[in-house]
Amino acid sequence: MLVTAVEPRRKSMSAVYIDGEYAMNLDTMTLLKNHIKAGVEITDEQLKSLIDESEAHRAKERALYLVTYRDHSKKELTDKIKRTCSQQAAEKAAQQMEELGLVDDESYARKYANELLRKKHMSPRGIEYKLREKGISGELIAIIKEELEYDPYEEIRELLNKKYADYAENEKVKRRAVAALQRLGWSWSDIKLAMNDDSYY
């Protein structure tokens, strides 16, 4: 197969033309590194190797960008990378970030759990659900839940005062507050106690 043209594209990519026809977009750095330009003959095996190398490079660059922007769990990072790269390349890039110490599920999970509790006033049950979504292991979740220090009454009251201050006088607001608290994982008994309304529901 003959590379007949290599044309720059957006986001550090280049269009590769083989035997006069557009073939694919590949990472420009990978093409330069392998001296791929118009007039070069390549085999099917070489092309596959170029594709794999391009995917790996793009995945790693994406991973580095994401971890400098904010903390991620390994699963979350993998899921974001694979939106633009293959699953295999995404998993390898996330693994590399973990090996470099740029991804740490334990540290991330503790920080995220405390943020959910302190800022969103989410219940431990709600926090567990969110951590599972991020790919945190059940064993680690159990440890983190044990470490959480909270008072259901105080957490619920703080959220009520912040977002639903007139719930006691407005039945519609009260219903919205109850629905929101349930979504955060709080039990009926904790909600009623915090609202000081045993007759409600």
PDB file of N, CA and C in Angstrom, residues 101-155:
ATOM      1  N   GLY A 101       0.828   7.467  39.835  1.00  0.00           N
ATOM      2  CA  GLY A 101       0.313   8.082  41.055  1.00  0.00           C
ATOM      3  C   GLY A 101      -0.643   9.233  40.795  1.00  0.00           C
ATOM      4  N   LEU A 102      -1.080   9.374  39.537  1.00  0.00           N
ATOM      5  CA  LEU A 102      -1.992  10.466  39.187  1.00  0.00           C
ATOM      6  C   LEU A 102      -3.457  10.060  39.360  1.00  0.00           C
ATOM      7  N   VAL A 103      -3.686   8.764  39.531  1.00  0.00           N
ATOM      8  CA  VAL A 103      -5.020   8.239  39.829  1.00  0.00           C
ATOM      9  C   VAL A 103      -4.901   7.332  41.043  1.00  0.00           C
ATOM     10  N   ASP A 104      -5.707   7.592  42.054  1.00  0.00           N
ATOM     11  CA  ASP A 104      -5.670   6.817  43.295  1.00  0.00           C
ATOM     12  C   ASP A 104      -7.104   6.670  43.794  1.00  0.00           C
ATOM     13  N   ASP A 105      -7.692   5.502  43.564  1.00  0.00           N
ATOM     14  CA  ASP A 105      -9.105   5.292  43.908  1.00  0.00           C
ATOM     15  C   ASP A 105      -9.388   5.510  45.389  1.00  0.00           C
ATOM     16  N   GLU A 106      -8.473   5.103  46.247  1.00  0.00           N
ATOM     17  CA  GLU A 106      -8.712   5.234  47.691  1.00  0.00           C
ATOM     18  C   GLU A 106      -8.765   6.703  48.102  1.00  0.00           C
ATOM     19  N   SER A 107      -7.781   7.470  47.669  1.00  0.00           N
ATOM     20  CA  SER A 107      -7.754   8.893  47.983  1.00  0.00           C
ATOM     21  C   SER A 107      -8.955   9.610  47.360  1.00  0.00           C
ATOM     22  N   TYR A 108      -9.250   9.276  46.111  1.00  0.00           N
ATOM     23  CA  TYR A 108     -10.371   9.895  45.414  1.00  0.00           C
ATOM     24  C   TYR A 108     -11.691   9.602  46.130  1.00  0.00           C
ATOM     25  N   ALA A 109     -11.888   8.339  46.514  1.00  0.00           N
ATOM     26  CA  ALA A 109     -13.150   7.927  47.131  1.00  0.00           C
ATOM     27  C   ALA A 109     -13.382   8.634  48.467  1.00  0.00           C
ATOM     28  N   ARG A 110     -12.340   8.765  49.271  1.00  0.00           N
ATOM     29  CA  ARG A 110     -12.467   9.453  50.564  1.00  0.00           C
ATOM     30  C   ARG A 110     -12.839  10.927  50.361  1.00  0.00           C
ATOM     31  N   LYS A 111     -12.147  11.563  49.435  1.00  0.00           N
ATOM     32  CA  LYS A 111     -12.388  12.974  49.159  1.00  0.00           C
ATOM     33  C   LYS A 111     -13.804  13.182  48.605  1.00  0.00           C
ATOM     34  N   TYR A 112     -14.208  12.334  47.688  1.00  0.00           N
ATOM     35  CA  TYR A 112     -15.525  12.444  47.055  1.00  0.00           C
ATOM     36  C   TYR A 112     -16.639  12.186  48.070  1.00  0.00           C
ATOM     37  N   ALA A 113     -16.453  11.178  48.927  1.00  0.00           N
ATOM     38  CA  ALA A 113     -17.457  10.851  49.941  1.00  0.00           C
ATOM     39  C   ALA A 113     -17.657  12.024  50.900  1.00  0.00           C
ATOM     40  N   ASN A 114     -16.564  12.633  51.334  1.00  0.00           N
ATOM     41  CA  ASN A 114     -16.674  13.766  52.252  1.00  0.00           C
ATOM     42  C   ASN A 114     -17.309  14.982  51.580  1.00  0.00           C
ATOM     43  N   GLU A 115     -17.031  15.147  50.316  1.00  0.00           N
ATOM     44  CA  GLU A 115     -17.633  16.254  49.564  1.00  0.00           C
ATOM     45  C   GLU A 115     -19.148  16.050  49.442  1.00  0.00           C
ATOM     46  N   LEU A 116     -19.569  14.818  49.159  1.00  0.00           N
ATOM     47  CA  LEU A 116     -20.996  14.513  49.042  1.00  0.00           C
ATOM     48  C   LEU A 116     -21.715  14.724  50.374  1.00  0.00           C
ATOM     49  N   LEU A 117     -21.033  14.389  51.456  1.00  0.00           N
ATOM     50  CA  LEU A 117     -21.629  14.550  52.776  1.00  0.00           C
ATOM     51  C   LEU A 117     -21.679  16.011  53.184  1.00  0.00           C
ATOM     52  N   ARG A 118     -20.565  16.711  53.090  1.00  0.00           N
ATOM     53  CA  ARG A 118     -20.483  18.087  53.596  1.00  0.00           C
ATOM     54  C   ARG A 118     -21.163  19.120  52.697  1.00  0.00           C
ATOM     55  N   LYS A 119     -21.041  18.955  51.389  1.00  0.00           N
ATOM     56  CA  LYS A 119     -21.595  19.966  50.485  1.00  0.00           C
ATOM     57  C   LYS A 119     -23.022  19.663  50.035  1.00  0.00           C
ATOM     58  N   LYS A 120     -23.294  18.370  49.811  1.00  0.00           N
ATOM     59  CA  LYS A 120     -24.630  18.005  49.322  1.00  0.00           C
ATOM     60  C   LYS A 120     -25.506  17.388  50.414  1.00  0.00           C
ATOM     61  N   HIS A 121     -24.910  17.116  51.578  1.00  0.00           N
ATOM     62  CA  HIS A 121     -25.634  16.529  52.718  1.00  0.00           C
ATOM     63  C   HIS A 121     -26.281  15.193  52.330  1.00  0.00           C
ATOM     64  N   MET A 122     -25.527  14.401  51.609  1.00  0.00           N
ATOM     65  CA  MET A 122     -26.012  13.097  51.159  1.00  0.00           C
ATOM     66  C   MET A 122     -25.835  12.056  52.254  1.00  0.00           C
ATOM     67  N   SER A 123     -26.756  11.109  52.311  1.00  0.00           N
ATOM     68  CA  SER A 123     -26.695  10.044  53.318  1.00  0.00           C
ATOM     69  C   SER A 123     -25.603   9.040  52.955  1.00  0.00           C
ATOM     70  N   PRO A 124     -25.136   8.236  53.919  1.00  0.00           N
ATOM     71  CA  PRO A 124     -24.156   7.189  53.610  1.00  0.00           C
ATOM     72  C   PRO A 124     -24.656   6.225  52.531  1.00  0.00           C
ATOM     73  N   ARG A 125     -25.948   5.945  52.541  1.00  0.00           N
ATOM     74  CA  ARG A 125     -26.505   5.066  51.510  1.00  0.00           C
ATOM     75  C   ARG A 125     -26.391   5.705  50.126  1.00  0.00           C
ATOM     76  N   GLY A 126     -26.688   7.010  50.055  1.00  0.00           N
ATOM     77  CA  GLY A 126     -26.551   7.731  48.801  1.00  0.00           C
ATOM     78  C   GLY A 126     -25.102   7.816  48.359  1.00  0.00           C
ATOM     79  N   ILE A 127     -24.201   8.019  49.315  1.00  0.00           N
ATOM     80  CA  ILE A 127     -22.775   8.088  49.019  1.00  0.00           C
ATOM     81  C   ILE A 127     -22.276   6.758  48.474  1.00  0.00           C
ATOM     82  N   GLU A 128     -22.742   5.668  49.069  1.00  0.00           N
ATOM     83  CA  GLU A 128     -22.353   4.334  48.583  1.00  0.00           C
ATOM     84  C   GLU A 128     -22.748   4.157  47.118  1.00  0.00           C
ATOM     85  N   TYR A 129     -23.950   4.573  46.773  1.00  0.00           N
ATOM     86  CA  TYR A 129     -24.441   4.454  45.392  1.00  0.00           C
ATOM     87  C   TYR A 129     -23.545   5.248  44.437  1.00  0.00           C
ATOM     88  N   LYS A 130     -23.205   6.479  44.835  1.00  0.00           N
ATOM     89  CA  LYS A 130     -22.371   7.334  43.993  1.00  0.00           C
ATOM     90  C   LYS A 130     -20.962   6.748  43.820  1.00  0.00           C
ATOM     91  N   LEU A 131     -20.416   6.195  44.892  1.00  0.00           N
ATOM     92  CA  LEU A 131     -19.081   5.604  44.814  1.00  0.00           C
ATOM     93  C   LEU A 131     -19.075   4.372  43.911  1.00  0.00           C
ATOM     94  N   ARG A 132     -20.135   3.588  43.981  1.00  0.00           N
ATOM     95  CA  ARG A 132     -20.235   2.414  43.097  1.00  0.00           C
ATOM     96  C   ARG A 132     -20.287   2.851  41.637  1.00  0.00           C
ATOM     97  N   GLU A 133     -20.987   3.948  41.377  1.00  0.00           N
ATOM     98  CA  GLU A 133     -21.046   4.495  40.012  1.00  0.00           C
ATOM     99  C   GLU A 133     -19.649   4.840  39.499  1.00  0.00           C
ATOM    100  N   LYS A 134     -18.778   5.259  40.400  1.00  0.00           N
ATOM    101  CA  LYS A 134     -17.417   5.657  40.021  1.00  0.00           C
ATOM    102  C   LYS A 134     -16.473   4.459  39.941  1.00  0.00           C
ATOM    103  N   GLY A 135     -16.999   3.249  40.196  1.00  0.00           N
ATOM    104  CA  GLY A 135     -16.175   2.053  40.087  1.00  0.00           C
ATOM    105  C   GLY A 135     -15.364   1.720  41.320  1.00  0.00           C
ATOM    106  N   ILE A 136     -15.719   2.307  42.457  1.00  0.00           N
ATOM    107  CA  ILE A 136     -14.998   2.023  43.714  1.00  0.00           C
ATOM    108  C   ILE A 136     -15.439   0.665  44.252  1.00  0.00           C
ATOM    109  N   SER A 137     -14.503  -0.101  44.736  1.00  0.00           N
ATOM    110  CA  SER A 137     -14.798  -1.465  45.198  1.00  0.00           C
ATOM    111  C   SER A 137     -15.677  -1.460  46.442  1.00  0.00           C
ATOM    112  N   GLY A 138     -16.443  -2.527  46.600  1.00  0.00           N
ATOM    113  CA  GLY A 138     -17.319  -2.673  47.759  1.00  0.00           C
ATOM    114  C   GLY A 138     -16.562  -2.659  49.070  1.00  0.00           C
ATOM    115  N   GLU A 139     -15.369  -3.276  49.067  1.00  0.00           N
ATOM    116  CA  GLU A 139     -14.547  -3.325  50.289  1.00  0.00           C
ATOM    117  C   GLU A 139     -14.129  -1.924  50.720  1.00  0.00           C
ATOM    118  N   LEU A 140     -13.689  -1.122  49.766  1.00  0.00           N
ATOM    119  CA  LEU A 140     -13.257   0.242  50.081  1.00  0.00           C
ATOM    120  C   LEU A 140     -14.441   1.104  50.505  1.00  0.00           C
ATOM    121  N   ILE A 141     -15.568   0.915  49.858  1.00  0.00           N
ATOM    122  CA  ILE A 141     -16.775   1.669  50.223  1.00  0.00           C
ATOM    123  C   ILE A 141     -17.163   1.386  51.667  1.00  0.00           C
ATOM    124  N   ALA A 142     -17.104   0.121  52.057  1.00  0.00           N
ATOM    125  CA  ALA A 142     -17.467  -0.265  53.429  1.00  0.00           C
ATOM    126  C   ALA A 142     -16.560   0.430  54.444  1.00  0.00           C
ATOM    127  N   ILE A 143     -15.272   0.501  54.142  1.00  0.00           N
ATOM    128  CA  ILE A 143     -14.310   1.165  55.039  1.00  0.00           C
ATOM    129  C   ILE A 143     -14.627   2.652  55.145  1.00  0.00           C
ATOM    130  N   ILE A 144     -14.879   3.282  54.014  1.00  0.00           N
ATOM    131  CA  ILE A 144     -15.145   4.726  53.986  1.00  0.00           C
ATOM    132  C   ILE A 144     -16.431   5.062  54.726  1.00  0.00           C
ATOM    133  N   LYS A 145     -17.452   4.238  54.567  1.00  0.00           N
ATOM    134  CA  LYS A 145     -18.723   4.478  55.280  1.00  0.00           C
ATOM    135  C   LYS A 145     -18.518   4.411  56.786  1.00  0.00           C
ATOM    136  N   GLU A 146     -17.655   3.502  57.219  1.00  0.00           N
ATOM    137  CA  GLU A 146     -17.363   3.384  58.651  1.00  0.00           C
ATOM    138  C   GLU A 146     -16.650   4.634  59.171  1.00  0.00           C
ATOM    139  N   GLU A 147     -15.867   5.263  58.313  1.00  0.00           N
ATOM    140  CA  GLU A 147     -15.074   6.422  58.724  1.00  0.00           C
ATOM    141  C   GLU A 147     -15.879   7.728  58.734  1.00  0.00           C
ATOM    142  N   LEU A 148     -17.004   7.747  58.034  1.00  0.00           N
ATOM    143  CA  LEU A 148     -17.794   8.976  57.940  1.00  0.00           C
ATOM    144  C   LEU A 148     -18.336   9.391  59.310  1.00  0.00           C
ATOM    145  N   GLU A 149     -18.174  10.647  59.633  1.00  0.00           N
ATOM    146  CA  GLU A 149     -18.717  11.186  60.885  1.00  0.00           C
ATOM    147  C   GLU A 149     -19.847  12.150  60.536  1.00  0.00           C
ATOM    148  N   TYR A 150     -21.041  11.807  60.970  1.00  0.00           N
ATOM    149  CA  TYR A 150     -22.193  12.630  60.601  1.00  0.00           C
ATOM    150  C   TYR A 150     -23.339  12.417  61.590  1.00  0.00           C
ATOM    151  N   ASP A 151     -24.239  13.383  61.607  1.00  0.00           N
ATOM    152  CA  ASP A 151     -25.461  13.306  62.392  1.00  0.00           C
ATOM    153  C   ASP A 151     -26.612  13.494  61.412  1.00  0.00           C
ATOM    154  N   PRO A 152     -27.421  12.458  61.174  1.00  0.00           N
ATOM    155  CA  PRO A 152     -28.512  12.569  60.196  1.00  0.00           C
ATOM    156  C   PRO A 152     -29.372  13.804  60.415  1.00  0.00           C
ATOM    157  N   TYR A 153     -29.689  14.068  61.674  1.00  0.00           N
ATOM    158  CA  TYR A 153     -30.545  15.209  62.003  1.00  0.00           C
ATOM    159  C   TYR A 153     -29.899  16.517  61.536  1.00  0.00           C
ATOM    160  N   GLU A 154     -28.616  16.688  61.837  1.00  0.00           N
ATOM    161  CA  GLU A 154     -27.911  17.920  61.488  1.00  0.00           C
ATOM    162  C   GLU A 154     -27.776  18.083  59.972  1.00  0.00           C
ATOM    163  N   GLU A 155     -27.458  16.978  59.283  1.00  0.00           N
ATOM    164  CA  GLU A 155     -27.288  17.055  57.829  1.00  0.00           C
ATOM    165  C   GLU A 155     -28.607  17.420  57.147  1.00  0.00           C
TER     166      GLU A 155
END
